[in-house]
Amino acid sequence: MEIFRLGEVGPPKDDDFHRFKIFVKDEINWKRRHKKKNVEVFTRSTPHTNMKMIKVVAIFPDVSSHVIYDMLHDNDYRSLWDNTMKESTEICRITWNCSIEHFGCDIPSWAINLATTKVAPRLVKSLHRAALCYPGWKAQNRPEFKPWRNPEQQDKSVPALCYSDILREPDFSLKKVHEKHVSKEKALKEVGLPLDTRLDEDSS
């Protein structure tokens, strides 16, 4: 099920959210890779790329969804607890609460796939600890500044979407990229795993 097709860009509608909920709740095409206590990690193959999608299901009985939402959008705070956050660039804005951003990485897809099954559970623990501390931190750090909720606080220098920039066809080859030139040691170091980590058969 595709949420958006190539060349289709626009503000999410109710139907899009409905399709997305069906997509993530599907129990057939997601493969469970980890289950321990209140955390489950699933992966799913994607067309045209070696990269796998990841779904994490976690229960935080002592943290509200509003706190999770705010802390994940607060880049000032996220840089303090999320070591996987290298950089991000907001390219353009579709609506006041919907934008296109670029996230870059320089590691092979098999290493990222491995990270989802090995690192994701640890990242969830870090997220939980950070969520518990966020209300106290935010109270001391511009508590009124929440541009993800308040459009008047957003960066006015980010341009609006120019629809003529949207491609109807990909401008790159959809063939699988040869990634053997990246060493296992370099990739494992990049995703924060020990060099003696064993690779899953399904990670490549």
PDB file of C-alpha atoms in Angstrom:
ATOM      1  CA  MET A   1       0.000   0.000   0.000  1.00  0.00           C
ATOM      2  CA  GLU A   2       1.472   3.336  -1.051  1.00  0.00           C
ATOM      3  CA  ILE A   3       0.679   6.416   1.012  1.00  0.00           C
ATOM      4  CA  PHE A   4       2.065   8.811  -1.595  1.00  0.00           C
ATOM      5  CA  ARG A   5       3.289   8.021  -5.098  1.00  0.00           C
ATOM      6  CA  LEU A   6       6.343   9.483  -6.803  1.00  0.00           C
ATOM      7  CA  GLY A   7       5.506  12.979  -7.977  1.00  0.00           C
ATOM      8  CA  GLU A   8       2.575  13.283  -5.578  1.00  0.00           C
ATOM      9  CA  VAL A   9       3.121  15.917  -2.908  1.00  0.00           C
ATOM     10  CA  GLY A  10       0.501  17.652  -0.831  1.00  0.00           C
ATOM     11  CA  PRO A  11      -0.799  18.191   2.681  1.00  0.00           C
ATOM     12  CA  PRO A  12      -1.897  14.951   4.367  1.00  0.00           C
ATOM     13  CA  LYS A  13      -5.648  14.420   4.393  1.00  0.00           C
ATOM     14  CA  ASP A  14      -7.867  12.296   6.611  1.00  0.00           C
ATOM     15  CA  ASP A  15      -7.846   9.502   4.017  1.00  0.00           C
ATOM     16  CA  ASP A  16      -4.041   9.506   4.029  1.00  0.00           C
ATOM     17  CA  PHE A  17      -3.918   9.075   7.794  1.00  0.00           C
ATOM     18  CA  HIS A  18      -6.504   6.302   7.550  1.00  0.00           C
ATOM     19  CA  ARG A  19      -4.416   4.428   4.954  1.00  0.00           C
ATOM     20  CA  PHE A  20      -1.298   4.956   7.036  1.00  0.00           C
ATOM     21  CA  LYS A  21      -2.957   3.453  10.122  1.00  0.00           C
ATOM     22  CA  ILE A  22      -3.993   0.407   8.096  1.00  0.00           C
ATOM     23  CA  PHE A  23      -0.459   0.154   6.729  1.00  0.00           C
ATOM     24  CA  VAL A  24       1.277   0.120  10.120  1.00  0.00           C
ATOM     25  CA  LYS A  25      -1.303  -2.153  11.753  1.00  0.00           C
ATOM     26  CA  ASP A  26      -0.937  -4.794   9.046  1.00  0.00           C
ATOM     27  CA  GLU A  27       0.169  -8.059  10.682  1.00  0.00           C
ATOM     28  CA  ILE A  28       1.114  -9.965   7.524  1.00  0.00           C
ATOM     29  CA  ASN A  29       3.909  -8.020   5.820  1.00  0.00           C
ATOM     30  CA  TRP A  30       5.790  -6.821   8.905  1.00  0.00           C
ATOM     31  CA  LYS A  31       8.399  -9.244  10.253  1.00  0.00           C
ATOM     32  CA  ARG A  32       9.022  -9.127  13.985  1.00  0.00           C
ATOM     33  CA  ARG A  33      12.744  -8.882  14.711  1.00  0.00           C
ATOM     34  CA  HIS A  34      12.757  -8.181  18.445  1.00  0.00           C
ATOM     35  CA  LYS A  35      10.420  -8.597  21.405  1.00  0.00           C
ATOM     36  CA  LYS A  36      11.331  -7.914  24.995  1.00  0.00           C
ATOM     37  CA  LYS A  37       9.167  -6.547  27.784  1.00  0.00           C
ATOM     38  CA  ASN A  38       7.185  -3.600  26.379  1.00  0.00           C
ATOM     39  CA  VAL A  39       9.167  -3.165  23.153  1.00  0.00           C
ATOM     40  CA  GLU A  40       8.677  -4.863  19.783  1.00  0.00           C
ATOM     41  CA  VAL A  41      10.636  -4.102  16.594  1.00  0.00           C
ATOM     42  CA  PHE A  42       9.380  -5.012  13.117  1.00  0.00           C
ATOM     43  CA  THR A  43      10.903  -4.582   9.647  1.00  0.00           C
ATOM     44  CA  ARG A  44       9.387  -4.575   6.191  1.00  0.00           C
ATOM     45  CA  SER A  45      10.992  -4.660   2.748  1.00  0.00           C
ATOM     46  CA  THR A  46      10.474  -1.741   0.379  1.00  0.00           C
ATOM     47  CA  PRO A  47      10.328  -1.635  -3.424  1.00  0.00           C
ATOM     48  CA  HIS A  48      13.209  -0.138  -5.442  1.00  0.00           C
ATOM     49  CA  THR A  49      15.689  -0.121  -2.533  1.00  0.00           C
ATOM     50  CA  ASN A  50      17.576  -2.354  -0.105  1.00  0.00           C
ATOM     51  CA  MET A  51      16.444  -0.175   2.778  1.00  0.00           C
ATOM     52  CA  LYS A  52      13.908  -1.708   5.120  1.00  0.00           C
ATOM     53  CA  MET A  53      11.157   0.150   6.901  1.00  0.00           C
ATOM     54  CA  ILE A  54      11.088  -0.142  10.660  1.00  0.00           C
ATOM     55  CA  LYS A  55       8.164  -0.164  13.043  1.00  0.00           C
ATOM     56  CA  VAL A  56       8.616   0.043  16.791  1.00  0.00           C
ATOM     57  CA  VAL A  57       5.792  -0.671  19.207  1.00  0.00           C
ATOM     58  CA  ALA A  58       6.460   0.454  22.768  1.00  0.00           C
ATOM     59  CA  ILE A  59       4.326   1.110  25.828  1.00  0.00           C
ATOM     60  CA  PHE A  60       5.206   4.033  28.118  1.00  0.00           C
ATOM     61  CA  PRO A  61       2.612   3.969  30.908  1.00  0.00           C
ATOM     62  CA  ASP A  62       4.226   6.921  32.700  1.00  0.00           C
ATOM     63  CA  VAL A  63       4.560   9.327  29.736  1.00  0.00           C
ATOM     64  CA  SER A  64       1.741  11.096  27.901  1.00  0.00           C
ATOM     65  CA  SER A  65       1.498  11.160  24.113  1.00  0.00           C
ATOM     66  CA  HIS A  66       1.636  14.982  24.229  1.00  0.00           C
ATOM     67  CA  VAL A  67       5.071  14.874  25.873  1.00  0.00           C
ATOM     68  CA  ILE A  68       6.356  12.354  23.308  1.00  0.00           C
ATOM     69  CA  TYR A  69       5.051  14.518  20.467  1.00  0.00           C
ATOM     70  CA  ASP A  70       6.706  17.675  21.781  1.00  0.00           C
ATOM     71  CA  MET A  71      10.065  16.125  22.622  1.00  0.00           C
ATOM     72  CA  LEU A  72      10.394  14.461  19.201  1.00  0.00           C
ATOM     73  CA  HIS A  73       9.761  17.787  17.479  1.00  0.00           C
ATOM     74  CA  ASP A  74      12.080  19.765  19.757  1.00  0.00           C
ATOM     75  CA  ASN A  75      15.441  19.606  17.966  1.00  0.00           C
ATOM     76  CA  ASP A  76      17.149  21.605  20.718  1.00  0.00           C
ATOM     77  CA  TYR A  77      16.329  18.834  23.171  1.00  0.00           C
ATOM     78  CA  ARG A  78      16.704  15.954  20.750  1.00  0.00           C
ATOM     79  CA  SER A  79      20.333  16.814  20.113  1.00  0.00           C
ATOM     80  CA  LEU A  80      20.960  16.200  23.830  1.00  0.00           C
ATOM     81  CA  TRP A  81      19.669  12.632  23.971  1.00  0.00           C
ATOM     82  CA  ASP A  82      19.586  11.186  20.432  1.00  0.00           C
ATOM     83  CA  ASN A  83      23.105  10.283  19.288  1.00  0.00           C
ATOM     84  CA  THR A  84      21.768   9.028  15.949  1.00  0.00           C
ATOM     85  CA  MET A  85      20.632  12.525  14.984  1.00  0.00           C
ATOM     86  CA  LYS A  86      23.435  13.799  12.759  1.00  0.00           C
ATOM     87  CA  GLU A  87      21.774  16.632  10.877  1.00  0.00           C
ATOM     88  CA  SER A  88      18.567  17.577   9.144  1.00  0.00           C
ATOM     89  CA  THR A  89      17.612  20.316   6.728  1.00  0.00           C
ATOM     90  CA  GLU A  90      14.129  21.692   6.200  1.00  0.00           C
ATOM     91  CA  ILE A  91      13.874  22.114   2.430  1.00  0.00           C
ATOM     92  CA  CYS A  92      10.436  23.648   2.035  1.00  0.00           C
ATOM     93  CA  ARG A  93       7.068  23.937   3.710  1.00  0.00           C
ATOM     94  CA  ILE A  94       3.851  22.477   2.279  1.00  0.00           C
ATOM     95  CA  THR A  95       1.593  23.842   5.013  1.00  0.00           C
ATOM     96  CA  TRP A  96       2.349  25.413   8.378  1.00  0.00           C
ATOM     97  CA  ASN A  97       2.524  21.971  10.013  1.00  0.00           C
ATOM     98  CA  CYS A  98       3.824  19.923   7.077  1.00  0.00           C
ATOM     99  CA  SER A  99       7.259  20.246   5.492  1.00  0.00           C
ATOM    100  CA  ILE A 100       9.806  18.347   3.412  1.00  0.00           C
ATOM    101  CA  GLU A 101      13.088  17.637   5.167  1.00  0.00           C
ATOM    102  CA  HIS A 102      16.319  15.967   4.131  1.00  0.00           C
ATOM    103  CA  PHE A 103      18.079  13.456   6.377  1.00  0.00           C
ATOM    104  CA  GLY A 104      21.452  12.286   5.147  1.00  0.00           C
ATOM    105  CA  CYS A 105      23.638   9.288   5.961  1.00  0.00           C
ATOM    106  CA  ASP A 106      26.745   7.739   4.439  1.00  0.00           C
ATOM    107  CA  ILE A 107      26.448   4.098   5.429  1.00  0.00           C
ATOM    108  CA  PRO A 108      25.167   1.098   3.455  1.00  0.00           C
ATOM    109  CA  SER A 109      21.560  -0.002   3.733  1.00  0.00           C
ATOM    110  CA  TRP A 110      22.533  -3.378   5.203  1.00  0.00           C
ATOM    111  CA  ALA A 111      24.176  -1.594   8.130  1.00  0.00           C
ATOM    112  CA  ILE A 112      21.101   0.552   8.680  1.00  0.00           C
ATOM    113  CA  ASN A 113      18.922  -2.555   8.516  1.00  0.00           C
ATOM    114  CA  LEU A 114      21.153  -4.160  11.127  1.00  0.00           C
ATOM    115  CA  ALA A 115      20.909  -1.060  13.286  1.00  0.00           C
ATOM    116  CA  THR A 116      17.134  -1.256  13.307  1.00  0.00           C
ATOM    117  CA  THR A 117      17.167  -4.665  14.957  1.00  0.00           C
ATOM    118  CA  LYS A 118      20.128  -4.084  17.271  1.00  0.00           C
ATOM    119  CA  VAL A 119      20.021  -0.384  18.084  1.00  0.00           C
ATOM    120  CA  ALA A 120      16.277   0.310  18.009  1.00  0.00           C
ATOM    121  CA  PRO A 121      15.531  -1.317  21.396  1.00  0.00           C
ATOM    122  CA  ARG A 122      18.297   0.728  23.026  1.00  0.00           C
ATOM    123  CA  LEU A 123      17.072   3.874  21.314  1.00  0.00           C
ATOM    124  CA  VAL A 124      13.581   3.272  22.698  1.00  0.00           C
ATOM    125  CA  LYS A 125      15.010   3.074  26.210  1.00  0.00           C
ATOM    126  CA  SER A 126      16.839   6.349  25.644  1.00  0.00           C
ATOM    127  CA  LEU A 127      13.656   7.912  24.297  1.00  0.00           C
ATOM    128  CA  HIS A 128      11.736   6.818  27.397  1.00  0.00           C
ATOM    129  CA  ARG A 129      14.325   8.269  29.760  1.00  0.00           C
ATOM    130  CA  ALA A 130      14.432  11.489  27.753  1.00  0.00           C
ATOM    131  CA  ALA A 131      10.638  11.767  27.782  1.00  0.00           C
ATOM    132  CA  LEU A 132      10.573  11.531  31.566  1.00  0.00           C
ATOM    133  CA  CYS A 133      13.065  14.409  31.795  1.00  0.00           C
ATOM    134  CA  TYR A 134      11.631  16.578  29.031  1.00  0.00           C
ATOM    135  CA  PRO A 135       8.933  18.489  30.983  1.00  0.00           C
ATOM    136  CA  GLY A 136      11.503  19.651  33.550  1.00  0.00           C
ATOM    137  CA  TRP A 137      14.033  20.571  30.856  1.00  0.00           C
ATOM    138  CA  LYS A 138      11.490  22.446  28.759  1.00  0.00           C
ATOM    139  CA  ALA A 139      10.327  24.449  31.764  1.00  0.00           C
ATOM    140  CA  GLN A 140      13.852  25.913  31.949  1.00  0.00           C
ATOM    141  CA  ASN A 141      14.444  26.294  28.191  1.00  0.00           C
ATOM    142  CA  ARG A 142      12.050  28.603  26.365  1.00  0.00           C
ATOM    143  CA  PRO A 143       8.896  26.823  27.570  1.00  0.00           C
ATOM    144  CA  GLU A 144       6.710  28.972  25.317  1.00  0.00           C
ATOM    145  CA  PHE A 145       8.697  28.180  22.137  1.00  0.00           C
ATOM    146  CA  LYS A 146       6.962  25.358  20.267  1.00  0.00           C
ATOM    147  CA  PRO A 147       6.975  26.179  16.539  1.00  0.00           C
ATOM    148  CA  TRP A 148       5.614  22.720  15.727  1.00  0.00           C
ATOM    149  CA  ARG A 149       2.426  23.813  17.501  1.00  0.00           C
ATOM    150  CA  ASN A 150       2.568  27.584  16.971  1.00  0.00           C
ATOM    151  CA  PRO A 151       2.916  28.618  13.296  1.00  0.00           C
ATOM    152  CA  GLU A 152       3.817  32.217  14.174  1.00  0.00           C
ATOM    153  CA  GLN A 153       7.069  30.939  15.745  1.00  0.00           C
ATOM    154  CA  GLN A 154       8.304  29.111  12.648  1.00  0.00           C
ATOM    155  CA  ASP A 155      11.368  30.044  10.637  1.00  0.00           C
ATOM    156  CA  LYS A 156      10.170  32.471   7.969  1.00  0.00           C
ATOM    157  CA  SER A 157      13.245  31.820   5.810  1.00  0.00           C
ATOM    158  CA  VAL A 158      12.051  28.313   4.841  1.00  0.00           C
ATOM    159  CA  PRO A 159      10.460  28.650   1.379  1.00  0.00           C
ATOM    160  CA  ALA A 160       7.054  27.367   0.399  1.00  0.00           C
ATOM    161  CA  LEU A 161       6.833  24.305  -1.826  1.00  0.00           C
ATOM    162  CA  CYS A 162       7.277  25.026  -5.531  1.00  0.00           C
ATOM    163  CA  TYR A 163       5.199  22.398  -7.326  1.00  0.00           C
ATOM    164  CA  SER A 164       7.211  22.778 -10.528  1.00  0.00           C
ATOM    165  CA  ASP A 165      10.167  21.238  -8.656  1.00  0.00           C
ATOM    166  CA  ILE A 166       8.316  17.954  -8.133  1.00  0.00           C
ATOM    167  CA  LEU A 167       9.504  15.214 -10.487  1.00  0.00           C
ATOM    168  CA  ARG A 168       7.022  12.905 -12.189  1.00  0.00           C
ATOM    169  CA  GLU A 169       9.731  10.345 -12.868  1.00  0.00           C
ATOM    170  CA  PRO A 170      12.848   9.509 -10.816  1.00  0.00           C
ATOM    171  CA  ASP A 171      16.089  11.202 -11.857  1.00  0.00           C
ATOM    172  CA  PHE A 172      18.202   8.285 -10.615  1.00  0.00           C
ATOM    173  CA  SER A 173      18.503   4.587 -11.344  1.00  0.00           C
ATOM    174  CA  LEU A 174      16.176   2.329  -9.384  1.00  0.00           C
ATOM    175  CA  LYS A 175      18.626  -0.566  -9.684  1.00  0.00           C
ATOM    176  CA  LYS A 176      20.110  -1.810  -6.439  1.00  0.00           C
ATOM    177  CA  VAL A 177      23.278   0.030  -5.502  1.00  0.00           C
ATOM    178  CA  HIS A 178      26.478  -1.969  -5.041  1.00  0.00           C
ATOM    179  CA  GLU A 179      27.586  -1.261  -1.468  1.00  0.00           C
ATOM    180  CA  LYS A 180      30.406  -3.755  -0.939  1.00  0.00           C
ATOM    181  CA  HIS A 181      32.977  -0.943  -0.968  1.00  0.00           C
ATOM    182  CA  VAL A 182      31.934   0.024   2.569  1.00  0.00           C
ATOM    183  CA  SER A 183      33.697  -2.131   5.140  1.00  0.00           C
ATOM    184  CA  LYS A 184      31.846  -3.915   7.901  1.00  0.00           C
ATOM    185  CA  GLU A 185      34.049  -2.232  10.527  1.00  0.00           C
ATOM    186  CA  LYS A 186      33.283   1.275   9.265  1.00  0.00           C
ATOM    187  CA  ALA A 187      29.558   0.607   9.009  1.00  0.00           C
ATOM    188  CA  LEU A 188      29.268  -0.925  12.478  1.00  0.00           C
ATOM    189  CA  LYS A 189      31.179   1.984  13.982  1.00  0.00           C
ATOM    190  CA  GLU A 190      28.873   4.446  12.240  1.00  0.00           C
ATOM    191  CA  VAL A 191      25.735   2.878  13.721  1.00  0.00           C
ATOM    192  CA  GLY A 192      27.313   2.511  17.161  1.00  0.00           C
ATOM    193  CA  LEU A 193      27.671  -1.267  17.311  1.00  0.00           C
ATOM    194  CA  PRO A 194      30.647  -3.352  18.525  1.00  0.00           C
ATOM    195  CA  LEU A 195      32.995  -4.474  15.765  1.00  0.00           C
ATOM    196  CA  ASP A 196      32.408  -8.130  16.674  1.00  0.00           C
ATOM    197  CA  THR A 197      28.636  -7.851  16.086  1.00  0.00           C
ATOM    198  CA  ARG A 198      27.343 -10.806  14.084  1.00  0.00           C
ATOM    199  CA  LEU A 199      25.331  -9.895  11.002  1.00  0.00           C
ATOM    200  CA  ASP A 200      21.810 -11.222  10.637  1.00  0.00           C
ATOM    201  CA  GLU A 201      21.174 -13.113   7.413  1.00  0.00           C
ATOM    202  CA  ASP A 202      18.260 -10.817   6.697  1.00  0.00           C
ATOM    203  CA  SER A 203      20.254  -7.613   7.185  1.00  0.00           C
ATOM    204  CA  SER A 204      22.002  -7.609   3.821  1.00  0.00           C
TER     205      SER A 204
END
